[in-house]
mmCIF file of C-alpha atoms and ligand atoms in Angstrom:
data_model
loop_
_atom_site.group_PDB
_atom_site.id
_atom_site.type_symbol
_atom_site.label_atom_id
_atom_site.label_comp_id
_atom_site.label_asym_id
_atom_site.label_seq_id
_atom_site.Cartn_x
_atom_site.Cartn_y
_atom_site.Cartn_z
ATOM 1 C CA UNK Z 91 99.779 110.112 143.243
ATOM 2 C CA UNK Z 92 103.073 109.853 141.735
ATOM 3 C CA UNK Z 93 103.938 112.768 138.807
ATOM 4 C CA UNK Z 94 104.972 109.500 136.268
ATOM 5 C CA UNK Z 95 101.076 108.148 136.636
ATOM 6 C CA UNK Z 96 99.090 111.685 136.562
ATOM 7 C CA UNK Z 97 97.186 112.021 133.803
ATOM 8 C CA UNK Z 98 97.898 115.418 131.531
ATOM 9 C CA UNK Z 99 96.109 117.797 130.743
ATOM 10 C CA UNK Z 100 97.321 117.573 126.998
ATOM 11 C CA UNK Z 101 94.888 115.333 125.028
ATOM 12 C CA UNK Z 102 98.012 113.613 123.063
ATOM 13 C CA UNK Z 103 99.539 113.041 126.334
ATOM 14 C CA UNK Z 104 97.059 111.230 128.344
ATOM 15 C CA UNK Z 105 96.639 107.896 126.022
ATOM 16 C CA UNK Z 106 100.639 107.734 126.734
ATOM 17 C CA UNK Z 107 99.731 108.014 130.751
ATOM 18 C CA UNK Z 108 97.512 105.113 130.229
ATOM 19 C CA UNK Z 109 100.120 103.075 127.917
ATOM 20 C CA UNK Z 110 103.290 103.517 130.019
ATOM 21 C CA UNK Z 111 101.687 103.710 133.944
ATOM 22 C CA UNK Z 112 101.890 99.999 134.619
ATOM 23 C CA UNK Z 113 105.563 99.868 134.004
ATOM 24 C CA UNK Z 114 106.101 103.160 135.851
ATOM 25 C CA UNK Z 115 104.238 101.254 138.856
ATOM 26 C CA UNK Z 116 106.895 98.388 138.827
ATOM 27 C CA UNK Z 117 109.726 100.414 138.326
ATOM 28 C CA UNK Z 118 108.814 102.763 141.111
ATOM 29 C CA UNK Z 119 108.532 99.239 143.131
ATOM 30 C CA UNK Z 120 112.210 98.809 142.264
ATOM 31 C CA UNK Z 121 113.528 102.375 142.246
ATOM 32 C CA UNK Z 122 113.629 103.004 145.621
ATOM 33 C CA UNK Z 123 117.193 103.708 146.668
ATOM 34 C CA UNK Z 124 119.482 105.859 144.471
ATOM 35 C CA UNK Z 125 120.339 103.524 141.497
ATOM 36 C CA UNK Z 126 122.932 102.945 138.724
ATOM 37 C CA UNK Z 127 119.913 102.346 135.997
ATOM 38 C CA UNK Z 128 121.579 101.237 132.361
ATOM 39 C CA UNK Z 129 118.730 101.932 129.609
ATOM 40 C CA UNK Z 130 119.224 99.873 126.591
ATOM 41 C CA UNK Z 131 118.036 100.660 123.683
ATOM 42 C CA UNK Z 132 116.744 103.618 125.435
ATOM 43 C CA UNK Z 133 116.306 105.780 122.338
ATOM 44 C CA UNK Z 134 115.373 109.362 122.915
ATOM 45 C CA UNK Z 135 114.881 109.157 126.678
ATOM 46 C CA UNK Z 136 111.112 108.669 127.583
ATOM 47 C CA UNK Z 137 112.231 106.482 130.233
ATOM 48 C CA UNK Z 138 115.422 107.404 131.063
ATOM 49 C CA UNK Z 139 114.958 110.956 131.638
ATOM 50 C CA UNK Z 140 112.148 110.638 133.843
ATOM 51 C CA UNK Z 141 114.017 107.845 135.683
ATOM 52 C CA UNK Z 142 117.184 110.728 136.087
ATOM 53 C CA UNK Z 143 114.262 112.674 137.631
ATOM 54 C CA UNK Z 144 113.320 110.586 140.130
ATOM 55 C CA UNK Z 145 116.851 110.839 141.694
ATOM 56 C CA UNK Z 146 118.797 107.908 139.494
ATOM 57 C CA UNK Z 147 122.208 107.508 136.870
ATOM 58 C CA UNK Z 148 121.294 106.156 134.266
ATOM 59 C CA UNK Z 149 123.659 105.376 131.364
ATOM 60 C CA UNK Z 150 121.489 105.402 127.807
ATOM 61 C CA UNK Z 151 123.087 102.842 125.159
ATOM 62 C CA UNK Z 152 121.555 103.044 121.852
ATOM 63 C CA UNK Z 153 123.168 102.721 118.541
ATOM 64 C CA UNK Z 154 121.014 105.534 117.000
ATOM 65 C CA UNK Z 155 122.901 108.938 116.977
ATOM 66 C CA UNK Z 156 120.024 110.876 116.389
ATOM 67 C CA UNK Z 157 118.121 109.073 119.170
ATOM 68 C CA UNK Z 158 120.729 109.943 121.718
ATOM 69 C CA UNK Z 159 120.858 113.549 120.029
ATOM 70 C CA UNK Z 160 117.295 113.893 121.241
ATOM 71 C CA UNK Z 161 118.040 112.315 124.307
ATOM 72 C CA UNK Z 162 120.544 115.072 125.499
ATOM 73 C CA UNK Z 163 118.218 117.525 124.150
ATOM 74 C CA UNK Z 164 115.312 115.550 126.261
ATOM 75 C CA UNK Z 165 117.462 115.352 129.429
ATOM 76 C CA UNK Z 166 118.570 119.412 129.210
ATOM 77 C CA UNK Z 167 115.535 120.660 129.070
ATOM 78 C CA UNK Z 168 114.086 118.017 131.956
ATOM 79 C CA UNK Z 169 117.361 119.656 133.957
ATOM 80 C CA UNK Z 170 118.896 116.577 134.025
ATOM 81 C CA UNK Z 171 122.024 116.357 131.633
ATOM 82 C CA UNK Z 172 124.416 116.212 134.934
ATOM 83 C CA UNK Z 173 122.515 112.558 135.733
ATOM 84 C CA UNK Z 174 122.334 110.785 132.122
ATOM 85 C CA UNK Z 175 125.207 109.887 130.221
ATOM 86 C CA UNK Z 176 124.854 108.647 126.337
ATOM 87 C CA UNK Z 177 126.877 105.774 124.755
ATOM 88 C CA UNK Z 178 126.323 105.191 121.084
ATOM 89 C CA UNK Z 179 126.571 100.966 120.610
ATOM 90 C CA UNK Z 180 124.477 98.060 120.733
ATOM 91 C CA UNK Z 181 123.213 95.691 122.570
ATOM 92 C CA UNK Z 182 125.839 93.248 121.457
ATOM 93 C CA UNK Z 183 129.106 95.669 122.624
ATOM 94 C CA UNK Z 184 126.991 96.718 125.533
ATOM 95 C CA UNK Z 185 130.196 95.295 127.511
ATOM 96 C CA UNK Z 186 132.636 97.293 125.926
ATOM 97 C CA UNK Z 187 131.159 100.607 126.839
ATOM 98 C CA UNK Z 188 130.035 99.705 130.543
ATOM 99 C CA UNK Z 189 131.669 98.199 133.279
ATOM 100 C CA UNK Z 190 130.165 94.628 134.196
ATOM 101 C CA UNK Z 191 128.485 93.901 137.087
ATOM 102 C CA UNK Z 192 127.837 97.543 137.920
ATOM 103 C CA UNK Z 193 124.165 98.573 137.139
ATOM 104 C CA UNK Z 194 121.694 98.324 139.945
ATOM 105 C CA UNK Z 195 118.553 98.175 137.945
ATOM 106 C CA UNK Z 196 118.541 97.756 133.871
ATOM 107 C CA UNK Z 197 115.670 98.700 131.363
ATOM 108 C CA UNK Z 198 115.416 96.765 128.515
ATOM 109 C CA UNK Z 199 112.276 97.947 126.541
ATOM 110 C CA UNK Z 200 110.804 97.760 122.946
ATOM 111 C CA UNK Z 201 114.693 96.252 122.075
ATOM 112 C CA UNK Z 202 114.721 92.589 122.303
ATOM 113 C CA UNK Z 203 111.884 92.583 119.213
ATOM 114 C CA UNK Z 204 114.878 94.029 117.196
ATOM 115 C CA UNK Z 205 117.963 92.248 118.168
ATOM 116 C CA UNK Z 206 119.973 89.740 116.017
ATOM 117 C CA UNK Z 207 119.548 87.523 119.091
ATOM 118 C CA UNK Z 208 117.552 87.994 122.259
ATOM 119 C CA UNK Z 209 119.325 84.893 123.797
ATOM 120 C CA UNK Z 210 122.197 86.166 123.730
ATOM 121 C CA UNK Z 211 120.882 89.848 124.316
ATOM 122 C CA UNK Z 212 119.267 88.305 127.778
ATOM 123 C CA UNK Z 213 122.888 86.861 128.574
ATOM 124 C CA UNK Z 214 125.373 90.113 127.859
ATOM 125 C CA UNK Z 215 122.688 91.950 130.010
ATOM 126 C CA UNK Z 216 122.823 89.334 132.905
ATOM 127 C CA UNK Z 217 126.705 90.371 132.969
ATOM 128 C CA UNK Z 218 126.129 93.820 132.812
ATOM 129 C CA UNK Z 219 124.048 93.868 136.435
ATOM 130 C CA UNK Z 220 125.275 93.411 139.564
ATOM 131 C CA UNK Z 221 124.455 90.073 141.536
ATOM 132 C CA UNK Z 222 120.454 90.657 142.645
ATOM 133 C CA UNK Z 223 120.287 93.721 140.380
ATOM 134 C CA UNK Z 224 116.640 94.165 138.242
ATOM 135 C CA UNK Z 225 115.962 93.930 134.706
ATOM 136 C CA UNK Z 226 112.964 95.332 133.762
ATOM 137 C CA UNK Z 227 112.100 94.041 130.408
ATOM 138 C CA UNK Z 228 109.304 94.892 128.076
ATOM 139 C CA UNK Z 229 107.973 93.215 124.796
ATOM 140 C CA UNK Z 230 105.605 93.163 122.156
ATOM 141 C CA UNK Z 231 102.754 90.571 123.251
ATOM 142 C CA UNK Z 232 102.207 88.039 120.351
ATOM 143 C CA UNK Z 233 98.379 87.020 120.666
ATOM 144 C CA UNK Z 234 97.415 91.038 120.536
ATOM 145 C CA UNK Z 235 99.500 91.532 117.181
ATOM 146 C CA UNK Z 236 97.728 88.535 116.374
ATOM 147 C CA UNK Z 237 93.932 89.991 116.873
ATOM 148 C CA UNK Z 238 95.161 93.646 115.664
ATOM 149 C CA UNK Z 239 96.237 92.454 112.433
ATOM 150 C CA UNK Z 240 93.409 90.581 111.880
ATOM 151 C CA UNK Z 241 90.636 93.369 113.237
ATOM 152 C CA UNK Z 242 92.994 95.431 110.503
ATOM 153 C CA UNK Z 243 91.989 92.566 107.471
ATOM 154 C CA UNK Z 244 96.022 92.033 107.632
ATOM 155 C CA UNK Z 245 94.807 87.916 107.787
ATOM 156 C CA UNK Z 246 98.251 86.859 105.803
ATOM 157 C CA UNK Z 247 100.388 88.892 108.652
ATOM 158 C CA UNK Z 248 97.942 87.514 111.396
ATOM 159 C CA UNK Z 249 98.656 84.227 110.388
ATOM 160 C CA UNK Z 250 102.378 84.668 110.194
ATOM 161 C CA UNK Z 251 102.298 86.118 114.013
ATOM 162 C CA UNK Z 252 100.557 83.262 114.504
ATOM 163 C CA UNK Z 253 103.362 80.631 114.196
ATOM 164 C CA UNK Z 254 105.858 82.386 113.558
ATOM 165 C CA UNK Z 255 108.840 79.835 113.352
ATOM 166 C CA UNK Z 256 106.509 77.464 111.082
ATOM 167 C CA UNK Z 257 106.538 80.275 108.893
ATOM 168 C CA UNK Z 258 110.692 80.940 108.875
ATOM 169 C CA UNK Z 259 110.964 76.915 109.202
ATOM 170 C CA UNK Z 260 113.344 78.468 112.095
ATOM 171 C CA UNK Z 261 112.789 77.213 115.315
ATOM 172 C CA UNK Z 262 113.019 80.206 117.906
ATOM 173 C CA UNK Z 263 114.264 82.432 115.276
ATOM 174 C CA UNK Z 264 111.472 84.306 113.590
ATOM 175 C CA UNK Z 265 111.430 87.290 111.151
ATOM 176 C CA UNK Z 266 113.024 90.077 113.070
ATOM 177 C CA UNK Z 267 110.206 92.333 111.365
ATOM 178 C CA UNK Z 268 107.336 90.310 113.235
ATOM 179 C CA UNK Z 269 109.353 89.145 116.677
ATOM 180 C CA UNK Z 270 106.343 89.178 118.833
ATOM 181 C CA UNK Z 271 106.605 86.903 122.447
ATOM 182 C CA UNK Z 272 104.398 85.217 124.302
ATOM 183 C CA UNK Z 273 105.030 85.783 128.065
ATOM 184 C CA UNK Z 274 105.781 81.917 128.567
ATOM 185 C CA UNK Z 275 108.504 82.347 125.654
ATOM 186 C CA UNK Z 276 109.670 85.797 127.552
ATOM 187 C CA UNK Z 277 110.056 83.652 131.102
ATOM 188 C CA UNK Z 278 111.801 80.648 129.335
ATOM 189 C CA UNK Z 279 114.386 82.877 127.174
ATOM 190 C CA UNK Z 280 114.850 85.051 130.738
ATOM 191 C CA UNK Z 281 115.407 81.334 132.930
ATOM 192 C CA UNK Z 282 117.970 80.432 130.191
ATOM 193 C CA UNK Z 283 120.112 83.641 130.481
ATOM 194 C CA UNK Z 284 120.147 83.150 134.389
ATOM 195 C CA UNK Z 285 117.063 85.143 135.688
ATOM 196 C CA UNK Z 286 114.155 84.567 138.053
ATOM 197 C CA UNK Z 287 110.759 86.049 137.089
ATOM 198 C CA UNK Z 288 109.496 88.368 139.710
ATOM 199 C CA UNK Z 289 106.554 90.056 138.048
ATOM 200 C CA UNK Z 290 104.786 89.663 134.706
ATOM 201 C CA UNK Z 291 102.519 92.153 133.864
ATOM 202 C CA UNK Z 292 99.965 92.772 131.007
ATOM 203 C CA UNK Z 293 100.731 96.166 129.656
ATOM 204 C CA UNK Z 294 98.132 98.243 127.475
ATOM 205 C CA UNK Z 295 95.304 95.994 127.425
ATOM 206 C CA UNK Z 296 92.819 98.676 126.621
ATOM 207 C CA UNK Z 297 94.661 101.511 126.122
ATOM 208 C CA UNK Z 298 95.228 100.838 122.199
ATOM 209 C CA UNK Z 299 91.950 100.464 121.658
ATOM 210 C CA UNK Z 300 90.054 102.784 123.308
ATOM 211 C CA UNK Z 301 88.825 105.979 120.812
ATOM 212 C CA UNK Z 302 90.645 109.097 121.364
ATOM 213 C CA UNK Z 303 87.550 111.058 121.116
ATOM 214 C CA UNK Z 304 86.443 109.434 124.327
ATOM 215 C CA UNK Z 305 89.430 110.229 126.060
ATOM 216 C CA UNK Z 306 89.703 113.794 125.001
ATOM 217 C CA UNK Z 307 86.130 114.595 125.364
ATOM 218 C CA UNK Z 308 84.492 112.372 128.737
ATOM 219 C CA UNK Z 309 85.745 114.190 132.013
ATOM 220 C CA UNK Z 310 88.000 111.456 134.222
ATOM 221 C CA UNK Z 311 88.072 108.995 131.121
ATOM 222 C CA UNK Z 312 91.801 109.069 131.295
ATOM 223 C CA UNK Z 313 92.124 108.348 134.735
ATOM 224 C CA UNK Z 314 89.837 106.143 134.977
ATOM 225 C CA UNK Z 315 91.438 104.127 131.892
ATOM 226 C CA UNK Z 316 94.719 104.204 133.828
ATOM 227 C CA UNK Z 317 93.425 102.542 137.170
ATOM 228 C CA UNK Z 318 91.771 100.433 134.926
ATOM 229 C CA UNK Z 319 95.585 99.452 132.873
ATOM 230 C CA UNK Z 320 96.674 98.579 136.505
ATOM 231 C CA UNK Z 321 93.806 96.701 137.482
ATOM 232 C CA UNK Z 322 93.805 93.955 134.829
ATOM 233 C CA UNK Z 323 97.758 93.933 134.560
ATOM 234 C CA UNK Z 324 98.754 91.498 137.027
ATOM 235 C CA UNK Z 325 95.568 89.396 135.692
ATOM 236 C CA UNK Z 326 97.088 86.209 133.718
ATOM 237 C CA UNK Z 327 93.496 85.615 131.791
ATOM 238 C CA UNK Z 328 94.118 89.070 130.754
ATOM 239 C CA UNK Z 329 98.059 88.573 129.677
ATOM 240 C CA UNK Z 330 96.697 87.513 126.007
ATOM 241 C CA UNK Z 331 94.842 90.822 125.007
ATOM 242 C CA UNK Z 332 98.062 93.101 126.219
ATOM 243 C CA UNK Z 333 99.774 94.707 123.605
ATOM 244 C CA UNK Z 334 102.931 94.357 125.858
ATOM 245 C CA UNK Z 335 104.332 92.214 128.519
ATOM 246 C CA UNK Z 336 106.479 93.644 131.214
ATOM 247 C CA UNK Z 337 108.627 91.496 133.456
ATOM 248 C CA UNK Z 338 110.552 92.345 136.433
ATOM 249 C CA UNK Z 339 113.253 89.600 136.719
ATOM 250 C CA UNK Z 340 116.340 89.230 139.456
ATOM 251 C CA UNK Z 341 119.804 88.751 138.467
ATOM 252 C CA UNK Z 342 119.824 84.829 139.303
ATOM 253 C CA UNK Z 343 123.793 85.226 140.514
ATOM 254 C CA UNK Z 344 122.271 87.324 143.561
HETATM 255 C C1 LIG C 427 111.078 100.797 119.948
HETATM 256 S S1 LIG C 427 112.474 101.768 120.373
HETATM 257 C C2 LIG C 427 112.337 101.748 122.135
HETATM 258 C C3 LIG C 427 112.906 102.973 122.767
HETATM 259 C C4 LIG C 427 112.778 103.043 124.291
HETATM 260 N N1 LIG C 427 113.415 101.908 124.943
HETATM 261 C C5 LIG C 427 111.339 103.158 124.719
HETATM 262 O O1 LIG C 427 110.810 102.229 125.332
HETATM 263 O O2 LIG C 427 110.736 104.197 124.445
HETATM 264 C C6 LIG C 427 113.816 100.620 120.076
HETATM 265 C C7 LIG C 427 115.176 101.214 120.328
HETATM 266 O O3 LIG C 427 116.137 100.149 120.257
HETATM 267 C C8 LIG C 427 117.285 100.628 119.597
HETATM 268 N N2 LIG C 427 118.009 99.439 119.066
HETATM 269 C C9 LIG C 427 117.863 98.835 117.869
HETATM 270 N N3 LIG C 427 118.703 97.782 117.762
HETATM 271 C C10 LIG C 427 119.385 97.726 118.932
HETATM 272 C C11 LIG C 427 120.399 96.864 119.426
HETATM 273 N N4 LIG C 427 120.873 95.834 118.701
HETATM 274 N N5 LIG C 427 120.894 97.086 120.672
HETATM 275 C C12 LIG C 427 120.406 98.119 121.411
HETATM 276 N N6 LIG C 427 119.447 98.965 120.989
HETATM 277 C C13 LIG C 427 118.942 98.772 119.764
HETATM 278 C C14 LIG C 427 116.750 101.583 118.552
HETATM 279 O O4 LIG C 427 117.727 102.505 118.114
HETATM 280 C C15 LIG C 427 115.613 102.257 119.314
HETATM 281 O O5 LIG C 427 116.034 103.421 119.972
#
């Protein structure tokens, strides 16, 4: 078994193992020749260091200094500061600091919730990978944030998540705050920038909900929530209750 879906030995780190090990599965699918990997809005490195580990460049643009300040600290210590380069911007500039056409494979995670406009985001990252290159996207999941505010008594913010552009009387553009997607809206938004859906995934399905008492204290309860993640992920009645969708989508100009 692959290092990236092992479960630790550290209690805090084996609820991660369960969250992340479904994506790690599909990027490993498209990892498999030395890449040119562009992490956007890669932050402090969880992915991108462990991606620089597995053999790949990747180029880290994030417009948080102290993010990317972790990130070199991250990517020292993993012994891999020779293979991951920082670039303090945006998604928006994202052209300006890397060549066009050039990445292989890009990551796009946890970002497009956050962006001005994840149209346009989609579009500027098209142009940044090469014809047939991968983006590997992943969101928040609406209909989860819908149930966890609720099961929370949030019933006002459940009901905004709900319907989000009745709410902002914007159509397509709600609240940046509460930018959830629905994996049809993530498929559409990725066909209009140019891409072709390879794999949607349900990410995390159980893994927020399950007590952390069970997984520090039942022997194999982490491992068996992990082969459970991957199980139900590429299950579409079971897209709704993710807490994340993950899509692997091909550059459509390849
Ligand atoms: C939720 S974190 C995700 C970090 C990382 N991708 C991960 O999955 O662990 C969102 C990241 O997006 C960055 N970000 C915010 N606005 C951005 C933008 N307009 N373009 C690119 N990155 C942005 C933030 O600085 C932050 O590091």
């Amino acid at each position: 078994m692959p290092a990236s879906e092992r479960t630790s030995d550290r209690p805090s780190e084996r609820r991660g193992a369960a969250r992340t090990a479904v994506v790690w599965e599909a990027l490993r699918s498209v990892l498999t020749d030395p890449a040119e990997v562009l992490d956007i809005g890669g932050g402090t490195g969880g992915f991108a260091v462990r991606v620089a580990q597995l053999g790949h460049r990747v180029t880290v643009v994030d417009p948080s200094p102290d993010a990317l300040a972790a990130l070199g600290r991250r990517a020292d210590e993993g012994g891999v500061a020779d293979r991951v380069e920082a670039a303090q911007g945006d998604v928006s500039s994202l052209l300006d600091l890397v060549p066009p056409g050039r990445a292989d494979v890009v990551l796009c995670h946890g970002v497009l919730e956050v962006v001005e406009d994840p149209a346009a985001a989609l579009d500027t990252i098209a142009r940044s990978l090469r014809p047939g290159g991968t983006l590997s996207l992943l969101v928040a999941q609406r209909h989860a944030a819908v149930v966890a505010r609720a099961m929370a008594g949030h019933f006002g913010q459940a009901l905004t998540l709900l319907d989000p552009e009745a709410q902002t009387g914007q159509p397509g553009q709600p609240s940046r705050a509460g930018r959830r997607f629905t994996s049809d809206e993530v498929v559409d938004l990725l066909a209009g920038a140019g891409f072709e859906t390879r794999a949607v995934h349900g990410v995390r399905v159980f893994a927020d909900l399950v007590p952390g008492a069970l997984l520090e204290l039942e022997p194999g309860a982490a491992q068996a929530l992990v082969e459970l993640e991957q199980a139900v992920s590429g299950r579409p009645e079971y897209l709704p209750l993710a807490t994340q969708v993950h899509v692997l989508a091909t550059s459509a100009a390849g």
